[in-house]
């Protein structure tokens, strides 16, 4: 029934202007308002593969407690360094998922998954860069 649907993801933020600045200027993504919905503060992130993600304002927004958006990258160290220079602060975890001083959880084998680093947007939603 939904096999041919062009599904897309969405998540909320507390302030769409801060989100526009963060996603557009800090992360360098293509961000636009949703045509015809400008009064509602809806934003779209546009990706080179044709996918879009909808960002919508929510007065009583609560940050997601899980990763809402993953960015595959060729070189995680370079990406983390560049984002850190732009003011992005990476999360640091201990225990089962342990991160290093840069905030990167390093995998010792492909079977255990990729190298990953998590950070938050201005609304507190969790995002990740992961090495392909």
CSV table of N, CA, C and O in Angstrom, one decimal:
chain,number,residue,atom,x,y,z
A,1,UNK,N,0.8,-1.2,0.0
A,1,UNK,CA,0.0,0.0,0.0
A,1,UNK,C,0.9,1.3,0.0
A,1,UNK,O,0.6,2.2,-0.7
A,2,UNK,N,1.9,1.3,0.8
A,2,UNK,CA,2.8,2.5,0.8
A,2,UNK,C,4.1,2.4,0.1
A,2,UNK,O,5.0,3.2,0.2
A,3,UNK,N,4.3,1.3,-0.6
A,3,UNK,CA,5.6,1.0,-1.2
A,3,UNK,C,6.1,2.1,-2.1
A,3,UNK,O,7.2,2.4,-2.3
A,4,UNK,N,5.2,2.8,-2.8
A,4,UNK,CA,5.6,3.9,-3.7
A,4,UNK,C,5.5,5.3,-3.1
A,4,UNK,O,5.7,6.3,-3.8
A,5,UNK,N,5.1,5.4,-1.8
A,5,UNK,CA,5.0,6.7,-1.2
A,5,UNK,C,6.4,7.3,-1.1
A,5,UNK,O,7.4,6.6,-0.8
A,6,UNK,N,6.5,8.6,-1.3
A,6,UNK,CA,7.8,9.3,-1.1
A,6,UNK,C,7.8,9.8,0.3
A,6,UNK,O,7.7,11.0,0.6
A,7,UNK,N,8.0,8.9,1.2
A,7,UNK,CA,8.0,9.2,2.7
A,7,UNK,C,9.2,10.1,3.0
A,7,UNK,O,10.2,10.2,2.3
A,8,UNK,N,9.0,10.9,4.1
A,8,UNK,CA,10.0,11.8,4.5
A,8,UNK,C,10.0,11.9,6.1
A,8,UNK,O,8.9,11.5,6.7
A,9,UNK,N,11.0,12.3,6.7
A,9,UNK,CA,11.1,12.4,8.1
A,9,UNK,C,10.8,13.8,8.5
A,9,UNK,O,11.0,14.8,7.8
A,10,UNK,N,10.4,14.0,9.8
A,10,UNK,CA,10.3,15.3,10.4
A,10,UNK,C,10.6,15.3,11.9
A,10,UNK,O,10.5,14.2,12.5
A,11,UNK,N,10.9,16.5,12.4
A,11,UNK,CA,11.0,16.6,13.8
A,11,UNK,C,10.8,18.0,14.2
A,11,UNK,O,10.8,18.9,13.4
A,12,UNK,N,10.5,18.2,15.5
A,12,UNK,CA,10.2,19.6,16.0
A,12,UNK,C,11.4,20.3,16.6
A,12,UNK,O,12.4,19.6,17.0
A,13,UNK,N,11.3,21.6,16.6
A,13,UNK,CA,12.3,22.5,17.3
A,13,UNK,C,11.5,23.5,18.1
A,13,UNK,O,10.3,23.8,17.8
A,14,UNK,N,12.2,24.2,19.0
A,14,UNK,CA,11.5,25.2,19.8
A,14,UNK,C,11.6,26.6,19.1
A,14,UNK,O,10.8,27.4,19.4
A,15,UNK,N,12.6,26.7,18.2
A,15,UNK,CA,12.8,28.0,17.5
A,15,UNK,C,13.3,27.8,16.1
A,15,UNK,O,14.4,27.4,15.9
A,16,UNK,N,12.4,28.0,15.1
A,16,UNK,CA,12.8,27.8,13.7
A,16,UNK,C,13.8,28.7,13.2
A,16,UNK,O,14.6,28.3,12.3
A,17,UNK,N,13.9,29.9,13.7
A,17,UNK,CA,15.0,30.8,13.2
A,17,UNK,C,16.3,30.4,13.7
A,17,UNK,O,17.3,30.4,12.9
A,18,UNK,N,16.4,29.9,14.9
A,18,UNK,CA,17.7,29.3,15.4
A,18,UNK,C,18.0,28.1,14.6
A,18,UNK,O,19.2,27.8,14.3
A,19,UNK,N,17.0,27.3,14.3
A,19,UNK,CA,17.2,26.0,13.5
A,19,UNK,C,17.7,26.4,12.1
A,19,UNK,O,18.6,25.8,11.6
A,20,UNK,N,17.1,27.4,11.5
A,20,UNK,CA,17.5,27.8,10.1
A,20,UNK,C,19.0,28.2,10.1
A,20,UNK,O,19.7,27.8,9.2
A,21,UNK,N,19.4,29.0,11.1
A,21,UNK,CA,20.7,29.4,11.2
A,21,UNK,C,21.7,28.3,11.4
A,21,UNK,O,22.7,28.1,10.8
A,22,UNK,N,21.3,27.4,12.4
A,22,UNK,CA,22.2,26.2,12.7
A,22,UNK,C,22.3,25.3,11.5
A,22,UNK,O,23.4,24.9,11.1
A,23,UNK,N,21.2,24.9,10.9
A,23,UNK,CA,21.2,23.9,9.8
A,23,UNK,C,21.8,24.5,8.5
A,23,UNK,O,22.5,23.9,7.8
A,24,UNK,N,21.5,25.8,8.3
A,24,UNK,CA,22.0,26.5,7.1
A,24,UNK,C,23.4,27.0,7.2
A,24,UNK,O,24.2,26.7,6.3
A,25,UNK,N,23.7,27.8,8.2
A,25,UNK,CA,25.0,28.4,8.3
A,25,UNK,C,26.0,27.5,9.0
A,25,UNK,O,27.1,27.4,8.5
A,26,UNK,N,25.7,26.9,10.1
A,26,UNK,CA,26.7,26.1,10.8
A,26,UNK,C,26.9,24.8,10.1
A,26,UNK,O,28.1,24.4,9.9
A,27,UNK,N,25.9,24.1,9.7
A,27,UNK,CA,26.1,22.8,9.1
A,27,UNK,C,26.2,22.9,7.6
A,27,UNK,O,26.6,22.0,6.9
A,28,UNK,N,25.8,24.1,7.0
A,28,UNK,CA,26.0,24.3,5.6
A,28,UNK,C,25.0,23.5,4.7
A,28,UNK,O,25.2,23.3,3.5
A,29,UNK,N,23.8,23.2,5.3
A,29,UNK,CA,22.8,22.5,4.5
A,29,UNK,C,21.9,23.5,3.7
A,29,UNK,O,21.8,24.7,4.1
A,30,UNK,N,21.2,23.0,2.7
A,30,UNK,CA,20.2,23.8,2.0
A,30,UNK,C,18.9,23.8,2.7
A,30,UNK,O,18.3,22.7,2.9
A,31,UNK,N,18.5,24.9,3.3
A,31,UNK,CA,17.3,25.1,4.1
A,31,UNK,C,16.4,26.1,3.4
A,31,UNK,O,16.8,27.1,3.0
A,32,UNK,N,15.1,25.8,3.4
A,32,UNK,CA,14.2,26.7,2.9
A,32,UNK,C,12.9,26.6,3.7
A,32,UNK,O,12.6,25.7,4.4
A,33,UNK,N,12.1,27.7,3.6
A,33,UNK,CA,10.7,27.7,4.1
A,33,UNK,C,9.9,26.8,3.2
A,33,UNK,O,10.2,26.6,2.0
A,34,UNK,N,8.8,26.3,3.7
A,34,UNK,CA,7.9,25.5,2.9
A,34,UNK,C,6.9,26.4,2.2
A,34,UNK,O,6.2,27.2,2.9
A,35,UNK,N,6.9,26.4,0.9
A,35,UNK,CA,6.1,27.3,0.1
A,35,UNK,C,4.6,27.2,0.5
A,35,UNK,O,4.1,26.1,0.7
A,36,UNK,N,4.0,28.4,0.8
A,36,UNK,CA,2.6,28.4,1.2
A,36,UNK,C,2.4,28.2,2.7
A,36,UNK,O,1.3,28.3,3.2
A,37,UNK,N,3.5,27.9,3.4
A,37,UNK,CA,3.3,27.6,4.8
A,37,UNK,C,4.3,28.5,5.7
A,37,UNK,O,4.5,28.2,6.8
A,38,UNK,N,4.7,29.6,5.1
A,38,UNK,CA,5.7,30.5,5.7
A,38,UNK,C,5.1,31.0,7.1
A,38,UNK,O,5.9,31.2,8.0
A,39,UNK,N,3.8,31.2,7.1
A,39,UNK,CA,3.2,31.7,8.4
A,39,UNK,C,3.3,30.7,9.5
A,39,UNK,O,3.2,31.1,10.7
A,40,UNK,N,3.5,29.5,9.2
A,40,UNK,CA,3.6,28.4,10.2
A,40,UNK,C,5.0,28.1,10.6
A,40,UNK,O,5.3,27.3,11.5
A,41,UNK,N,6.0,28.7,10.0
A,41,UNK,CA,7.4,28.6,10.4
A,41,UNK,C,8.0,27.2,10.0
A,41,UNK,O,9.0,26.8,10.6
A,42,UNK,N,7.4,26.5,9.0
A,42,UNK,CA,7.9,25.2,8.6
A,42,UNK,C,9.2,25.4,7.8
A,42,UNK,O,9.3,26.3,7.0
A,43,UNK,N,10.2,24.5,8.0
A,43,UNK,CA,11.4,24.5,7.3
A,43,UNK,C,11.6,23.2,6.6
A,43,UNK,O,11.1,22.2,7.1
A,44,UNK,N,12.3,23.2,5.5
A,44,UNK,CA,12.7,21.9,4.9
A,44,UNK,C,14.2,21.9,4.7
A,44,UNK,O,14.8,22.9,4.3
A,45,UNK,N,14.8,20.8,5.0
A,45,UNK,CA,16.2,20.5,4.7
A,45,UNK,C,16.2,19.8,3.4
A,45,UNK,O,15.5,18.8,3.2
A,46,UNK,N,17.0,20.2,2.4
A,46,UNK,CA,17.1,19.5,1.1
A,46,UNK,C,18.5,18.9,1.0
A,46,UNK,O,19.5,19.6,1.2
A,47,UNK,N,18.5,17.6,0.6
A,47,UNK,CA,19.7,16.9,0.5
A,47,UNK,C,20.0,16.5,-1.0
A,47,UNK,O,19.1,16.4,-1.8
A,48,UNK,N,21.3,16.4,-1.4
A,48,UNK,CA,21.7,16.1,-2.8
A,48,UNK,C,21.0,14.9,-3.4
A,48,UNK,O,20.8,14.8,-4.6
A,49,UNK,N,20.6,13.9,-2.5
A,49,UNK,CA,20.0,12.7,-3.1
A,49,UNK,C,18.5,12.9,-3.3
A,49,UNK,O,17.8,11.9,-3.7
A,50,UNK,N,18.0,14.1,-3.2
A,50,UNK,CA,16.6,14.4,-3.4
A,50,UNK,C,15.7,14.3,-2.2
A,50,UNK,O,14.5,14.6,-2.2
A,51,UNK,N,16.2,13.8,-1.1
A,51,UNK,CA,15.4,13.6,0.1
A,51,UNK,C,15.2,15.0,0.8
A,51,UNK,O,16.1,15.9,0.7
A,52,UNK,N,14.1,15.1,1.5
A,52,UNK,CA,13.9,16.3,2.4
A,52,UNK,C,13.5,15.9,3.8
A,52,UNK,O,13.1,14.8,4.0
A,53,UNK,N,13.8,16.8,4.7
A,53,UNK,CA,13.4,16.6,6.1
A,53,UNK,C,12.6,17.8,6.5
A,53,UNK,O,13.1,18.9,6.2
A,54,UNK,N,11.5,17.6,7.1
A,54,UNK,CA,10.6,18.7,7.5
A,54,UNK,C,11.0,19.1,9.0
A,54,UNK,O,11.0,18.2,9.8
A,55,UNK,N,11.2,20.3,9.3
A,55,UNK,CA,11.4,20.8,10.6
A,55,UNK,C,10.2,21.7,11.0
A,55,UNK,O,9.9,22.7,10.2
A,56,UNK,N,9.5,21.5,12.1
A,56,UNK,CA,8.4,22.3,12.4
A,56,UNK,C,8.5,22.8,13.8
A,56,UNK,O,9.1,22.2,14.7
A,57,UNK,N,7.9,24.0,14.1
A,57,UNK,CA,8.0,24.6,15.4
A,57,UNK,C,6.9,23.9,16.3
A,57,UNK,O,5.9,23.5,15.9
A,58,UNK,N,7.3,23.8,17.6
A,58,UNK,CA,6.4,23.3,18.6
A,58,UNK,C,6.6,24.0,19.9
A,58,UNK,O,7.7,24.0,20.4
A,59,UNK,N,5.6,24.6,20.4
A,59,UNK,CA,5.7,25.4,21.6
A,59,UNK,C,6.2,24.6,22.8
A,59,UNK,O,7.1,25.1,23.5
A,60,UNK,N,5.7,23.5,23.0
A,60,UNK,CA,6.1,22.7,24.1
A,60,UNK,C,7.1,21.6,23.7
A,60,UNK,O,7.1,20.5,24.2
A,61,UNK,N,8.0,22.0,22.7
A,61,UNK,CA,9.0,21.0,22.2
A,61,UNK,C,9.8,20.4,23.3
A,61,UNK,O,10.2,21.1,24.3
A,62,UNK,N,10.0,19.1,23.2
A,62,UNK,CA,10.9,18.4,24.1
A,62,UNK,C,11.9,17.7,23.2
A,62,UNK,O,11.5,17.0,22.2
A,63,UNK,N,13.2,17.9,23.4
A,63,UNK,CA,14.2,17.3,22.5
A,63,UNK,C,14.0,15.7,22.4
A,63,UNK,O,13.7,15.1,23.4
A,64,UNK,N,14.3,15.2,21.2
A,64,UNK,CA,14.3,13.8,21.1
A,64,UNK,C,15.4,13.2,21.9
A,64,UNK,O,16.5,13.7,22.1
A,65,UNK,N,15.2,12.0,22.4
A,65,UNK,CA,16.2,11.3,23.3
A,65,UNK,C,16.9,10.2,22.4
A,65,UNK,O,17.6,9.4,22.9
A,66,UNK,N,16.7,10.3,21.1
A,66,UNK,CA,17.4,9.4,20.2
A,66,UNK,C,17.9,10.2,19.0
A,66,UNK,O,17.5,11.4,18.8
A,67,UNK,N,18.7,9.6,18.1
A,67,UNK,CA,19.2,10.3,17.0
A,67,UNK,C,18.1,10.6,15.9
A,67,UNK,O,17.5,9.6,15.5
A,68,UNK,N,17.9,11.8,15.6
A,68,UNK,CA,16.9,12.1,14.6
A,68,UNK,C,17.4,12.3,13.2
A,68,UNK,O,16.6,12.2,12.2
A,69,UNK,N,18.7,12.5,13.0
A,69,UNK,CA,19.3,12.7,11.7
A,69,UNK,C,20.7,12.2,11.7
A,69,UNK,O,21.5,12.6,12.6
A,70,UNK,N,21.1,11.4,10.7
A,70,UNK,CA,22.5,10.9,10.6
A,70,UNK,C,23.1,11.4,9.3
A,70,UNK,O,22.4,11.4,8.3
A,71,UNK,N,24.3,11.8,9.4
A,71,UNK,CA,25.1,12.3,8.3
A,71,UNK,C,26.3,11.4,8.0
A,71,UNK,O,27.3,11.5,8.7
A,72,UNK,N,26.2,10.6,7.0
A,72,UNK,CA,27.3,9.8,6.6
A,72,UNK,C,28.4,10.7,6.0
A,72,UNK,O,28.2,11.6,5.3
A,73,UNK,N,29.7,10.5,6.5
A,73,UNK,CA,30.8,11.3,6.0
A,73,UNK,C,32.0,10.3,5.7
A,73,UNK,O,32.1,9.2,6.1
A,74,UNK,N,32.9,10.8,4.8
A,74,UNK,CA,34.1,10.1,4.4
A,74,UNK,C,35.1,10.0,5.5
A,74,UNK,O,35.8,9.0,5.7
A,75,UNK,N,35.3,11.2,6.2
A,75,UNK,CA,36.4,11.3,7.2
A,75,UNK,C,35.8,11.9,8.5
A,75,UNK,O,35.6,13.1,8.5
A,76,UNK,N,35.5,11.1,9.5
A,76,UNK,CA,34.9,11.6,10.7
A,76,UNK,C,35.7,12.5,11.5
A,76,UNK,O,35.3,13.5,12.0
A,77,UNK,N,37.1,12.3,11.5
A,77,UNK,CA,37.9,13.2,12.3
A,77,UNK,C,37.9,14.6,11.6
A,77,UNK,O,37.8,15.6,12.4
A,78,UNK,N,38.0,14.6,10.3
A,78,UNK,CA,38.0,15.9,9.6
A,78,UNK,C,36.7,16.7,9.9
A,78,UNK,O,36.7,17.9,10.2
A,79,UNK,N,35.6,15.9,9.7
A,79,UNK,CA,34.3,16.5,9.9
A,79,UNK,C,34.1,17.0,11.3
A,79,UNK,O,33.6,18.1,11.5
A,80,UNK,N,34.4,16.2,12.3
A,80,UNK,CA,34.3,16.6,13.7
A,80,UNK,C,35.2,17.9,14.0
A,80,UNK,O,34.7,18.8,14.6
A,81,UNK,N,36.4,17.9,13.4
A,81,UNK,CA,37.2,19.1,13.6
A,81,UNK,C,36.6,20.3,13.0
A,81,UNK,O,36.6,21.4,13.6
A,82,UNK,N,36.1,20.2,11.8
A,82,UNK,CA,35.5,21.3,11.1
A,82,UNK,C,34.2,21.8,11.8
A,82,UNK,O,34.0,23.1,12.0
A,83,UNK,N,33.4,20.9,12.3
A,83,UNK,CA,32.2,21.3,13.0
A,83,UNK,C,32.5,21.9,14.4
A,83,UNK,O,31.9,22.9,14.8
A,84,UNK,N,33.6,21.4,15.0
A,84,UNK,CA,34.0,21.9,16.3
A,84,UNK,C,34.5,23.4,16.1
A,84,UNK,O,34.2,24.3,16.9
A,85,UNK,N,35.2,23.6,15.0
A,85,UNK,CA,35.7,25.0,14.7
A,85,UNK,C,34.5,26.0,14.5
A,85,UNK,O,34.6,27.2,14.8
A,86,UNK,N,33.3,25.4,14.1
A,86,UNK,CA,32.1,26.3,13.9
A,86,UNK,C,31.3,26.4,15.2
A,86,UNK,O,30.2,26.9,15.1
A,87,UNK,N,31.8,25.8,16.3
A,87,UNK,CA,31.1,25.9,17.5
A,87,UNK,C,30.2,24.8,17.9
A,87,UNK,O,29.6,24.8,19.0
A,88,UNK,N,30.2,23.7,17.1
A,88,UNK,CA,29.4,22.5,17.5
A,88,UNK,C,30.1,21.8,18.6
A,88,UNK,O,31.3,21.6,18.6
A,89,UNK,N,29.3,21.4,19.6
A,89,UNK,CA,29.9,20.7,20.8
A,89,UNK,C,29.4,19.2,20.7
A,89,UNK,O,28.2,19.0,20.6
A,90,UNK,N,30.4,18.3,20.7
A,90,UNK,CA,30.0,16.9,20.6
A,90,UNK,C,29.8,16.3,21.9
A,90,UNK,O,30.4,16.7,22.9
A,91,UNK,N,28.9,15.3,21.9
A,91,UNK,CA,28.5,14.7,23.2
A,91,UNK,C,29.6,13.7,23.6
A,91,UNK,O,30.4,13.2,22.7
A,92,UNK,N,29.8,13.5,24.8
A,92,UNK,CA,30.8,12.5,25.3
A,92,UNK,C,30.0,11.5,26.2
A,92,UNK,O,29.3,11.8,27.1
A,93,UNK,N,30.3,10.2,25.9
A,93,UNK,CA,29.6,9.1,26.5
A,93,UNK,C,30.6,8.2,27.1
A,93,UNK,O,31.7,8.0,26.6
A,94,UNK,N,30.3,7.5,28.2
A,94,UNK,CA,31.1,6.5,28.8
A,94,UNK,C,30.3,5.2,28.8
A,94,UNK,O,29.1,5.2,28.5
A,95,UNK,N,30.8,4.1,29.3
A,95,UNK,CA,30.1,2.9,29.4
A,95,UNK,C,30.1,2.1,28.1
A,95,UNK,O,31.2,2.0,27.5
A,96,UNK,N,29.0,1.5,27.8
A,96,UNK,CA,29.0,0.6,26.6
A,96,UNK,C,29.4,1.4,25.3
A,96,UNK,O,30.0,0.9,24.4
A,97,UNK,N,28.9,2.6,25.1
A,97,UNK,CA,29.3,3.5,24.0
A,97,UNK,C,30.2,4.5,24.5
A,97,UNK,O,29.8,5.5,25.0
A,98,UNK,N,31.5,4.3,24.4
A,98,UNK,CA,32.5,5.2,24.9
A,98,UNK,C,33.0,6.1,23.8
A,98,UNK,O,33.4,5.6,22.7
A,99,UNK,N,33.1,7.3,24.1
A,99,UNK,CA,33.7,8.3,23.1
A,99,UNK,C,35.0,8.7,23.5
A,99,UNK,O,35.3,8.8,24.7
A,100,UNK,N,35.8,9.2,22.5
A,100,UNK,CA,37.2,9.7,22.9
A,100,UNK,C,37.1,11.2,23.2
A,100,UNK,O,36.0,11.7,23.3
A,101,UNK,N,38.3,11.8,23.3
A,101,UNK,CA,38.3,13.2,23.6
A,101,UNK,C,37.6,14.1,22.6
A,101,UNK,O,37.2,15.2,23.0
A,102,UNK,N,37.5,13.7,21.4
A,102,UNK,CA,36.8,14.5,20.3
A,102,UNK,C,35.3,14.2,20.4
A,102,UNK,O,34.5,15.0,19.8
A,103,UNK,N,34.9,13.2,21.1
A,103,UNK,CA,33.5,12.8,21.1
A,103,UNK,C,33.1,11.7,20.1
A,103,UNK,O,32.0,11.5,19.7
A,104,UNK,N,34.1,11.0,19.6
A,104,UNK,CA,33.9,10.0,18.6
A,104,UNK,C,33.9,8.6,19.2
A,104,UNK,O,34.9,8.3,20.0
A,105,UNK,N,32.9,7.8,19.0
A,105,UNK,CA,32.8,6.4,19.4
A,105,UNK,C,33.5,5.6,18.2
A,105,UNK,O,33.0,5.6,17.1
A,106,UNK,N,34.6,5.1,18.5
A,106,UNK,CA,35.4,4.4,17.5
A,106,UNK,C,35.1,2.9,17.5
A,106,UNK,O,35.2,2.3,18.6
A,107,UNK,N,34.9,2.4,16.3
A,107,UNK,CA,34.6,0.9,16.2
A,107,UNK,C,35.9,0.2,15.8
A,107,UNK,O,36.7,0.7,15.0
A,108,UNK,N,36.1,-0.9,16.4
A,108,UNK,CA,37.4,-1.7,16.1
A,108,UNK,C,37.2,-2.7,15.0
A,108,UNK,O,38.1,-3.4,14.6
A,109,UNK,N,35.9,-2.8,14.5
A,109,UNK,CA,35.7,-3.6,13.3
A,109,UNK,C,34.4,-3.2,12.7
A,109,UNK,O,33.4,-2.8,13.3
A,110,UNK,N,34.3,-3.4,11.3
A,110,UNK,CA,33.0,-3.1,10.6
A,110,UNK,C,31.8,-3.8,11.1
A,110,UNK,O,30.7,-3.3,11.0
A,111,UNK,N,32.0,-5.0,11.6
A,111,UNK,CA,30.8,-5.8,12.1
A,111,UNK,C,30.2,-5.1,13.3
A,111,UNK,O,29.0,-5.3,13.6
A,112,UNK,N,31.0,-4.3,14.0
A,112,UNK,CA,30.5,-3.6,15.2
A,112,UNK,C,29.9,-2.2,14.9
A,112,UNK,O,29.5,-1.5,15.8
A,113,UNK,N,29.9,-1.9,13.6
A,113,UNK,CA,29.3,-0.6,13.2
A,113,UNK,C,30.4,0.4,12.9
A,113,UNK,O,31.6,0.2,13.1
A,114,UNK,N,29.9,1.6,12.4
A,114,UNK,CA,30.9,2.7,12.0
A,114,UNK,C,31.3,3.5,13.2
A,114,UNK,O,30.8,3.4,14.3
A,115,UNK,N,32.3,4.3,12.9
A,115,UNK,CA,32.7,5.4,13.9
A,115,UNK,C,31.6,6.4,13.9
A,115,UNK,O,31.2,6.8,12.8
A,116,UNK,N,31.2,6.9,15.0
A,116,UNK,CA,30.1,7.8,15.1
A,116,UNK,C,30.4,8.9,16.2
A,116,UNK,O,31.0,8.6,17.2
A,117,UNK,N,29.9,10.1,15.9
A,117,UNK,CA,30.0,11.2,16.9
A,117,UNK,C,28.6,11.9,16.9
A,117,UNK,O,28.0,12.2,15.8
A,118,UNK,N,28.1,12.2,18.1
A,118,UNK,CA,26.8,12.8,18.3
A,118,UNK,C,26.9,14.2,18.7
A,118,UNK,O,27.8,14.5,19.5
A,119,UNK,N,26.0,15.0,18.3
A,119,UNK,CA,25.9,16.4,18.7
A,119,UNK,C,24.4,16.8,18.7
A,119,UNK,O,23.6,16.1,18.2
A,120,UNK,N,24.1,18.0,19.3
A,120,UNK,CA,22.8,18.4,19.4
A,120,UNK,C,22.5,19.7,18.6
A,120,UNK,O,23.4,20.5,18.5
A,121,UNK,N,21.3,19.9,18.1
A,121,UNK,CA,20.9,21.1,17.5
A,121,UNK,C,20.5,22.1,18.6
A,121,UNK,O,20.5,21.7,19.7
A,122,UNK,N,20.2,23.4,18.2
A,122,UNK,CA,19.9,24.3,19.3
A,122,UNK,C,18.6,24.0,20.1
A,122,UNK,O,18.5,24.4,21.2
A,123,UNK,N,17.8,23.1,19.5
A,123,UNK,CA,16.6,22.6,20.3
A,123,UNK,C,16.9,21.4,21.1
A,123,UNK,O,16.0,20.9,21.8
A,124,UNK,N,18.1,20.9,21.1
A,124,UNK,CA,18.5,19.7,21.9
A,124,UNK,C,18.3,18.4,21.2
A,124,UNK,O,18.5,17.4,21.8
A,125,UNK,N,17.8,18.4,19.9
A,125,UNK,CA,17.7,17.1,19.2
A,125,UNK,C,19.0,16.6,18.9
A,125,UNK,O,20.0,17.3,18.6
A,126,UNK,N,19.2,15.2,19.0
A,126,UNK,CA,20.4,14.6,18.7
A,126,UNK,C,20.6,14.3,17.3
A,126,UNK,O,19.8,13.7,16.6
A,127,UNK,N,21.8,14.6,16.8
A,127,UNK,CA,22.2,14.4,15.4
A,127,UNK,C,23.5,13.6,15.4
A,127,UNK,O,24.2,13.6,16.5
A,128,UNK,N,23.9,13.0,14.3
A,128,UNK,CA,25.2,12.2,14.3
A,128,UNK,C,25.9,12.3,13.0
A,128,UNK,O,25.2,12.4,11.9
A,129,UNK,N,27.2,12.3,13.1
A,129,UNK,CA,28.0,12.1,11.9
A,129,UNK,C,28.6,10.7,12.0
A,129,UNK,O,29.0,10.2,13.1
A,130,UNK,N,28.6,9.9,10.9
A,130,UNK,CA,29.1,8.6,11.0
A,130,UNK,C,29.9,8.3,9.7
A,130,UNK,O,29.6,8.7,8.6
A,131,UNK,N,31.1,7.7,10.0
A,131,UNK,CA,32.0,7.4,8.9
A,131,UNK,C,31.6,6.2,8.1
A,131,UNK,O,31.2,5.2,8.6
A,132,UNK,N,31.5,6.4,6.7
A,132,UNK,CA,31.1,5.4,5.8
A,132,UNK,C,32.2,4.4,5.6
A,132,UNK,O,33.4,4.7,5.7
